[in-house]
Amino acid sequence: MARPARRVGPPQRSRPTAADRPAYDAAVSRPAHLDVLHALGESLLSTRRRLSAPELASAAALGPEAVPSLAALAHEVRLAWCGPAVEVEGILSAKTGGCPEDCHFCSQSSRFDSPVLATPFLDRDEVLAAARETAALGASEFCLVLAVRGPDERTLQRILALVPVIRDETGLDVAVSAGILGDGQAERLAAGGVHRYNHNLETARSHFGRIVTTHTWEEREATCRAVKAAGMQLCCGVLLGTGETDEQRLELIGELADLGPTEVPMNFLDPRPGTPLAGRSPLDGLEAIRWIALFRLGLPDVILRYAGGRELTLGELQALGLTAGINALIVGNYLTTLGRAPADDLAMLEALRMPIGALGAAI
Ligand code: SF4
């Protein structure tokens, strides 16, 4: 009798039935970070309550695998608290370099051997030409930036002469960044039509002395408070990547929440040649997205603006920041570094179906 042919290949199994399948193990299938984020979302979205410091720290403690979920929650928070519009702004370095201060990240300090050339205050026509270019991009805000410790009387008068001309010729809201303000200067700028004043904290109080020694964190804070007291909107930015710890970034978010700015520009260190921070590595891109999301969770109602260093730090991840809490852009070049082409940023917003609009009045 012939022997039955031997079967080759893997042994046949009968189809598994429902009874054969392992029971759903929620602890394995559902990452624990979703529970943390769900609880934070309940506060921020359902009850519209700001997070406490320990709650924000619980989000910061999540690992890198949680970044996409963290970013998704931050985007929902931004939409719920600020709406869908993205604010576009142009900035102009109206007086570059030669600054007596020693901010260790800044190539405009006269104390460092950096390749930035000091230039005097631009004239009226140069400023107006830049403002018109900004308006043509659909921007709503134009910021005049001066590399000074603070404005002397002559500088203040030049600013006050330019503000109404820019506003009337272009329809743009005019912001100014001119350093530490002295007695009565905030009131004069407010009376002169300055809509928003920029003065960055840059970093946490506990880290500030390691990156600036010629003025104090408290002097910066005092100017920020004077800006608000005078009735201008406060734009108060940060710089990540100067050697601060996660705890100091959380400290900084708390300090900003206490100041209550309208706008927070997020800068990422672009190590400039000749400065004391020239040898530092830029922040990792995913880490930058994580902190954009955490700043949004901690500051749900601010205009959170992409500012300097995003091209270097984020590269191809730049669109991701706009779905992780960012709702404003500086377009064109920065003060001493080149930004990418404005058309690329406008195309990115169009691809994301994000409308351009003014935000300050709505938030
Ligand atoms: S950051 Fe501002 S104050 Fe500091 S050195 Fe640069 S221009 Fe001067």
PDB file of N, CA, C and O in Angstrom, residues 243-279:
ATOM      1  N   GLY A 243      21.104  75.924  27.421  1.00  0.00           N
ATOM      2  CA  GLY A 243      21.643  75.128  28.523  1.00  0.00           C
ATOM      3  C   GLY A 243      20.706  75.025  29.712  1.00  0.00           C
ATOM      4  O   GLY A 243      21.062  74.469  30.752  1.00  0.00           O
ATOM      5  N   GLU A 244      19.491  75.546  29.551  1.00  0.00           N
ATOM      6  CA  GLU A 244      18.509  75.468  30.630  1.00  0.00           C
ATOM      7  C   GLU A 244      17.983  74.031  30.751  1.00  0.00           C
ATOM      8  O   GLU A 244      17.985  73.274  29.787  1.00  0.00           O
ATOM      9  N   THR A 245      17.540  73.680  31.945  1.00  0.00           N
ATOM     10  CA  THR A 245      16.996  72.337  32.181  1.00  0.00           C
ATOM     11  C   THR A 245      15.493  72.319  31.883  1.00  0.00           C
ATOM     12  O   THR A 245      14.860  73.373  31.737  1.00  0.00           O
ATOM     13  N   ASP A 246      14.928  71.120  31.869  1.00  0.00           N
ATOM     14  CA  ASP A 246      13.472  71.003  31.712  1.00  0.00           C
ATOM     15  C   ASP A 246      12.755  71.756  32.840  1.00  0.00           C
ATOM     16  O   ASP A 246      11.742  72.425  32.613  1.00  0.00           O
ATOM     17  N   GLU A 247      13.293  71.626  34.043  1.00  0.00           N
ATOM     18  CA  GLU A 247      12.655  72.300  35.188  1.00  0.00           C
ATOM     19  C   GLU A 247      12.681  73.822  34.983  1.00  0.00           C
ATOM     20  O   GLU A 247      11.726  74.529  35.327  1.00  0.00           O
ATOM     21  N   GLN A 248      13.771  74.320  34.416  1.00  0.00           N
ATOM     22  CA  GLN A 248      13.842  75.775  34.195  1.00  0.00           C
ATOM     23  C   GLN A 248      12.902  76.211  33.068  1.00  0.00           C
ATOM     24  O   GLN A 248      12.379  77.323  33.105  1.00  0.00           O
ATOM     25  N   ARG A 249      12.671  75.339  32.095  1.00  0.00           N
ATOM     26  CA  ARG A 249      11.670  75.694  31.070  1.00  0.00           C
ATOM     27  C   ARG A 249      10.277  75.759  31.701  1.00  0.00           C
ATOM     28  O   ARG A 249       9.479  76.638  31.371  1.00  0.00           O
ATOM     29  N   LEU A 250      10.002  74.838  32.601  1.00  0.00           N
ATOM     30  CA  LEU A 250       8.701  74.887  33.288  1.00  0.00           C
ATOM     31  C   LEU A 250       8.621  76.134  34.168  1.00  0.00           C
ATOM     32  O   LEU A 250       7.571  76.790  34.243  1.00  0.00           O
ATOM     33  N   GLU A 251       9.726  76.458  34.811  1.00  0.00           N
ATOM     34  CA  GLU A 251       9.769  77.688  35.626  1.00  0.00           C
ATOM     35  C   GLU A 251       9.449  78.903  34.746  1.00  0.00           C
ATOM     36  O   GLU A 251       8.659  79.768  35.115  1.00  0.00           O
ATOM     37  N   LEU A 252      10.041  78.929  33.559  1.00  0.00           N
ATOM     38  CA  LEU A 252       9.825  80.047  32.635  1.00  0.00           C
ATOM     39  C   LEU A 252       8.357  80.147  32.218  1.00  0.00           C
ATOM     40  O   LEU A 252       7.788  81.252  32.156  1.00  0.00           O
ATOM     41  N   ILE A 253       7.725  79.007  31.959  1.00  0.00           N
ATOM     42  CA  ILE A 253       6.297  79.041  31.594  1.00  0.00           C
ATOM     43  C   ILE A 253       5.495  79.652  32.750  1.00  0.00           C
ATOM     44  O   ILE A 253       4.597  80.477  32.539  1.00  0.00           O
ATOM     45  N   GLY A 254       5.846  79.266  33.984  1.00  0.00           N
ATOM     46  CA  GLY A 254       5.149  79.832  35.149  1.00  0.00           C
ATOM     47  C   GLY A 254       5.381  81.332  35.266  1.00  0.00           C
ATOM     48  O   GLY A 254       4.458  82.097  35.589  1.00  0.00           O
ATOM     49  N   GLU A 255       6.595  81.772  34.984  1.00  0.00           N
ATOM     50  CA  GLU A 255       6.903  83.209  35.065  1.00  0.00           C
ATOM     51  C   GLU A 255       6.141  83.986  33.993  1.00  0.00           C
ATOM     52  O   GLU A 255       5.639  85.093  34.247  1.00  0.00           O
ATOM     53  N   LEU A 256       6.021  83.402  32.822  1.00  0.00           N
ATOM     54  CA  LEU A 256       5.251  84.054  31.759  1.00  0.00           C
ATOM     55  C   LEU A 256       3.773  84.112  32.124  1.00  0.00           C
ATOM     56  O   LEU A 256       3.109  85.126  31.915  1.00  0.00           O
ATOM     57  N   ALA A 257       3.260  83.001  32.662  1.00  0.00           N
ATOM     58  CA  ALA A 257       1.843  82.978  33.049  1.00  0.00           C
ATOM     59  C   ALA A 257       1.570  84.085  34.061  1.00  0.00           C
ATOM     60  O   ALA A 257       0.515  84.727  34.040  1.00  0.00           O
ATOM     61  N   ASP A 258       2.533  84.350  34.916  1.00  0.00           N
ATOM     62  CA  ASP A 258       2.372  85.401  35.930  1.00  0.00           C
ATOM     63  C   ASP A 258       2.365  86.793  35.282  1.00  0.00           C
ATOM     64  O   ASP A 258       1.633  87.684  35.705  1.00  0.00           O
ATOM     65  N   LEU A 259       3.161  86.974  34.223  1.00  0.00           N
ATOM     66  CA  LEU A 259       3.218  88.278  33.545  1.00  0.00           C
ATOM     67  C   LEU A 259       2.004  88.531  32.654  1.00  0.00           C
ATOM     68  O   LEU A 259       1.619  89.669  32.436  1.00  0.00           O
ATOM     69  N   GLY A 260       1.451  87.461  32.087  1.00  0.00           N
ATOM     70  CA  GLY A 260       0.267  87.603  31.240  1.00  0.00           C
ATOM     71  C   GLY A 260       0.510  88.310  29.919  1.00  0.00           C
ATOM     72  O   GLY A 260      -0.200  89.269  29.575  1.00  0.00           O
ATOM     73  N   PRO A 261       1.495  87.873  29.113  1.00  0.00           N
ATOM     74  CA  PRO A 261       1.706  88.527  27.811  1.00  0.00           C
ATOM     75  C   PRO A 261       0.604  88.190  26.823  1.00  0.00           C
ATOM     76  O   PRO A 261      -0.055  87.149  26.936  1.00  0.00           O
ATOM     77  N   THR A 262       0.424  89.061  25.832  1.00  0.00           N
ATOM     78  CA  THR A 262      -0.472  88.755  24.718  1.00  0.00           C
ATOM     79  C   THR A 262       0.206  87.776  23.777  1.00  0.00           C
ATOM     80  O   THR A 262      -0.438  86.886  23.219  1.00  0.00           O
ATOM     81  N   GLU A 263       1.515  87.966  23.605  1.00  0.00           N
ATOM     82  CA  GLU A 263       2.260  87.165  22.625  1.00  0.00           C
ATOM     83  C   GLU A 263       3.543  86.616  23.235  1.00  0.00           C
ATOM     84  O   GLU A 263       4.209  87.296  24.016  1.00  0.00           O
ATOM     85  N   VAL A 264       3.877  85.382  22.855  1.00  0.00           N
ATOM     86  CA  VAL A 264       5.149  84.768  23.270  1.00  0.00           C
ATOM     87  C   VAL A 264       5.866  84.247  22.017  1.00  0.00           C
ATOM     88  O   VAL A 264       5.486  83.209  21.472  1.00  0.00           O
ATOM     89  N   PRO A 265       6.876  84.963  21.529  1.00  0.00           N
ATOM     90  CA  PRO A 265       7.673  84.416  20.423  1.00  0.00           C
ATOM     91  C   PRO A 265       8.596  83.315  20.942  1.00  0.00           C
ATOM     92  O   PRO A 265       9.241  83.474  21.983  1.00  0.00           O
ATOM     93  N   MET A 266       8.627  82.196  20.228  1.00  0.00           N
ATOM     94  CA  MET A 266       9.515  81.098  20.629  1.00  0.00           C
ATOM     95  C   MET A 266      10.738  81.103  19.714  1.00  0.00           C
ATOM     96  O   MET A 266      10.629  80.864  18.511  1.00  0.00           O
ATOM     97  N   ASN A 267      11.877  81.380  20.301  1.00  0.00           N
ATOM     98  CA  ASN A 267      13.143  81.327  19.572  1.00  0.00           C
ATOM     99  C   ASN A 267      13.886  80.064  19.986  1.00  0.00           C
ATOM    100  O   ASN A 267      13.816  79.635  21.144  1.00  0.00           O
ATOM    101  N   PHE A 268      14.621  79.493  19.049  1.00  0.00           N
ATOM    102  CA  PHE A 268      15.472  78.342  19.338  1.00  0.00           C
ATOM    103  C   PHE A 268      16.902  78.759  19.029  1.00  0.00           C
ATOM    104  O   PHE A 268      17.140  79.388  17.985  1.00  0.00           O
ATOM    105  N   LEU A 269      17.810  78.412  19.910  1.00  0.00           N
ATOM    106  CA  LEU A 269      19.182  78.894  19.739  1.00  0.00           C
ATOM    107  C   LEU A 269      19.758  78.493  18.381  1.00  0.00           C
ATOM    108  O   LEU A 269      19.763  77.322  18.011  1.00  0.00           O
ATOM    109  N   ASP A 270      20.233  79.501  17.670  1.00  0.00           N
ATOM    110  CA  ASP A 270      20.996  79.308  16.438  1.00  0.00           C
ATOM    111  C   ASP A 270      22.400  79.785  16.812  1.00  0.00           C
ATOM    112  O   ASP A 270      22.656  80.992  16.824  1.00  0.00           O
ATOM    113  N   PRO A 271      23.292  78.869  17.188  1.00  0.00           N
ATOM    114  CA  PRO A 271      24.571  79.300  17.769  1.00  0.00           C
ATOM    115  C   PRO A 271      25.353  80.182  16.800  1.00  0.00           C
ATOM    116  O   PRO A 271      25.719  79.731  15.708  1.00  0.00           O
ATOM    117  N   ARG A 272      25.589  81.425  17.178  1.00  0.00           N
ATOM    118  CA  ARG A 272      26.224  82.385  16.277  1.00  0.00           C
ATOM    119  C   ARG A 272      27.720  82.411  16.492  1.00  0.00           C
ATOM    120  O   ARG A 272      28.188  82.428  17.654  1.00  0.00           O
ATOM    121  N   PRO A 273      28.468  82.477  15.419  1.00  0.00           N
ATOM    122  CA  PRO A 273      29.925  82.518  15.541  1.00  0.00           C
ATOM    123  C   PRO A 273      30.369  83.717  16.382  1.00  0.00           C
ATOM    124  O   PRO A 273      29.812  84.806  16.253  1.00  0.00           O
ATOM    125  N   GLY A 274      31.351  83.479  17.226  1.00  0.00           N
ATOM    126  CA  GLY A 274      31.917  84.571  18.028  1.00  0.00           C
ATOM    127  C   GLY A 274      31.237  84.797  19.358  1.00  0.00           C
ATOM    128  O   GLY A 274      31.776  85.487  20.222  1.00  0.00           O
ATOM    129  N   THR A 275      30.024  84.239  19.532  1.00  0.00           N
ATOM    130  CA  THR A 275      29.328  84.441  20.804  1.00  0.00           C
ATOM    131  C   THR A 275      29.719  83.316  21.776  1.00  0.00           C
ATOM    132  O   THR A 275      30.156  82.243  21.348  1.00  0.00           O
ATOM    133  N   PRO A 276      29.536  83.544  23.075  1.00  0.00           N
ATOM    134  CA  PRO A 276      29.896  82.501  24.040  1.00  0.00           C
ATOM    135  C   PRO A 276      29.110  81.189  23.849  1.00  0.00           C
ATOM    136  O   PRO A 276      29.559  80.144  24.310  1.00  0.00           O
ATOM    137  N   LEU A 277      27.959  81.239  23.191  1.00  0.00           N
ATOM    138  CA  LEU A 277      27.178  80.013  22.986  1.00  0.00           C
ATOM    139  C   LEU A 277      27.410  79.411  21.595  1.00  0.00           C
ATOM    140  O   LEU A 277      26.666  78.521  21.174  1.00  0.00           O
ATOM    141  N   ALA A 278      28.454  79.876  20.924  1.00  0.00           N
ATOM    142  CA  ALA A 278      28.703  79.410  19.550  1.00  0.00           C
ATOM    143  C   ALA A 278      28.878  77.897  19.477  1.00  0.00           C
ATOM    144  O   ALA A 278      28.538  77.278  18.468  1.00  0.00           O
ATOM    145  N   GLY A 279      29.416  77.279  20.543  1.00  0.00           N
ATOM    146  CA  GLY A 279      29.718  75.851  20.492  1.00  0.00           C
ATOM    147  C   GLY A 279      28.565  74.956  20.884  1.00  0.00           C
ATOM    148  O   GLY A 279      28.693  73.719  20.822  1.00  0.00           O
TER     149      GLY A 279
END
